[in-house]
């Protein structure tokens, strides 16, 4: 996995858009007590179910790979000249 210096910010942006997408799909907000790891998994699974991203192989479904998938997803949605992609 190639790391970008803005991966943390891209992940945060992916979670923001993922939760907005979930809200539009009729899902409620997650409780503040839900861990960041669980939030990443929820958004990842929602996007896979909605066919927005391709699923990981079952033996590769772990936190870092899910985060990477979300970063790739948001990187494709942002315009090429967006500040987080530089």
Tab-separated table of C-alpha atoms in Angstrom:
chain	number	residue	atom	x	y	z
A	1	UNK	CA	0.000	0.000	0.000
A	2	UNK	CA	1.361	3.352	-1.013
A	3	UNK	CA	1.031	5.924	1.750
A	4	UNK	CA	0.183	9.530	1.071
A	5	UNK	CA	1.057	12.246	3.555
A	6	UNK	CA	-2.615	13.250	3.618
A	7	UNK	CA	-4.033	9.752	4.224
A	8	UNK	CA	-5.386	10.663	7.667
A	9	UNK	CA	-7.165	13.731	6.288
A	10	UNK	CA	-8.458	11.768	3.305
A	11	UNK	CA	-9.797	9.086	5.645
A	12	UNK	CA	-11.552	11.731	7.726
A	13	UNK	CA	-13.112	13.185	4.563
A	14	UNK	CA	-14.133	9.678	3.413
A	15	UNK	CA	-15.858	9.044	6.740
A	16	UNK	CA	-17.673	12.388	6.528
A	17	UNK	CA	-18.969	11.635	3.036
A	18	UNK	CA	-19.656	8.030	3.975
A	19	UNK	CA	-21.835	9.098	6.897
A	20	UNK	CA	-23.634	11.621	4.661
A	21	UNK	CA	-24.262	8.807	2.168
A	22	UNK	CA	-25.514	6.547	4.959
A	23	UNK	CA	-27.848	9.255	6.217
A	24	UNK	CA	-29.288	9.704	2.691
A	25	UNK	CA	-29.811	5.937	2.513
A	26	UNK	CA	-31.926	6.105	5.661
A	27	UNK	CA	-29.399	4.946	8.234
A	28	UNK	CA	-29.218	6.728	11.555
A	29	UNK	CA	-26.201	8.392	13.100
A	30	UNK	CA	-23.680	6.336	15.025
A	31	UNK	CA	-23.401	6.864	18.735
A	32	UNK	CA	-20.396	8.870	19.920
A	33	UNK	CA	-19.217	5.840	21.893
A	34	UNK	CA	-18.577	3.844	18.691
A	35	UNK	CA	-14.850	3.419	18.085
A	36	UNK	CA	-13.087	4.784	15.017
A	37	UNK	CA	-12.265	1.222	13.936
A	38	UNK	CA	-15.955	0.292	13.986
A	39	UNK	CA	-16.912	3.454	12.099
A	40	UNK	CA	-14.431	2.578	9.334
A	41	UNK	CA	-15.850	-0.941	9.115
A	42	UNK	CA	-19.461	0.316	9.014
A	43	UNK	CA	-18.784	2.756	6.191
A	44	UNK	CA	-16.680	0.194	4.316
A	45	UNK	CA	-19.452	-2.423	4.499
A	46	UNK	CA	-22.124	0.120	3.513
A	47	UNK	CA	-20.139	1.169	0.443
A	48	UNK	CA	-19.526	-2.457	-0.523
A	49	UNK	CA	-23.240	-3.248	-0.176
A	50	UNK	CA	-24.092	-0.181	-2.284
A	51	UNK	CA	-21.528	-1.309	-4.887
A	52	UNK	CA	-19.568	1.935	-4.520
A	53	UNK	CA	-16.317	0.055	-3.861
A	54	UNK	CA	-15.153	-3.461	-4.599
A	55	UNK	CA	-14.885	-5.726	-1.559
A	56	UNK	CA	-11.622	-6.953	-0.164
A	57	UNK	CA	-10.860	-10.652	-0.129
A	58	UNK	CA	-12.181	-12.178	3.122
A	59	UNK	CA	-8.676	-12.888	4.408
A	60	UNK	CA	-7.686	-9.235	3.848
A	61	UNK	CA	-10.591	-7.608	5.677
A	62	UNK	CA	-8.728	-5.795	8.417
A	63	UNK	CA	-8.554	-2.215	9.624
A	64	UNK	CA	-5.611	-0.949	7.548
A	65	UNK	CA	-6.956	-2.448	4.307
A	66	UNK	CA	-10.449	-1.053	4.914
A	67	UNK	CA	-8.980	2.372	5.619
A	68	UNK	CA	-6.935	2.143	2.437
A	69	UNK	CA	-10.051	1.266	0.418
A	70	UNK	CA	-11.861	4.288	1.840
A	71	UNK	CA	-8.898	6.547	1.017
A	72	UNK	CA	-8.872	5.227	-2.559
A	73	UNK	CA	-12.632	5.766	-2.834
A	74	UNK	CA	-12.485	9.390	-1.705
A	75	UNK	CA	-9.406	10.041	-3.856
A	76	UNK	CA	-11.403	9.097	-6.932
A	77	UNK	CA	-14.337	11.317	-5.943
A	78	UNK	CA	-12.331	14.468	-5.289
A	79	UNK	CA	-11.340	16.704	-8.191
A	80	UNK	CA	-7.741	16.181	-9.356
A	81	UNK	CA	-6.665	19.615	-8.138
A	82	UNK	CA	-8.038	19.169	-4.594
A	83	UNK	CA	-5.596	20.202	-1.875
A	84	UNK	CA	-5.649	16.778	-0.166
A	85	UNK	CA	-4.462	15.035	-3.316
A	86	UNK	CA	-1.306	17.125	-3.652
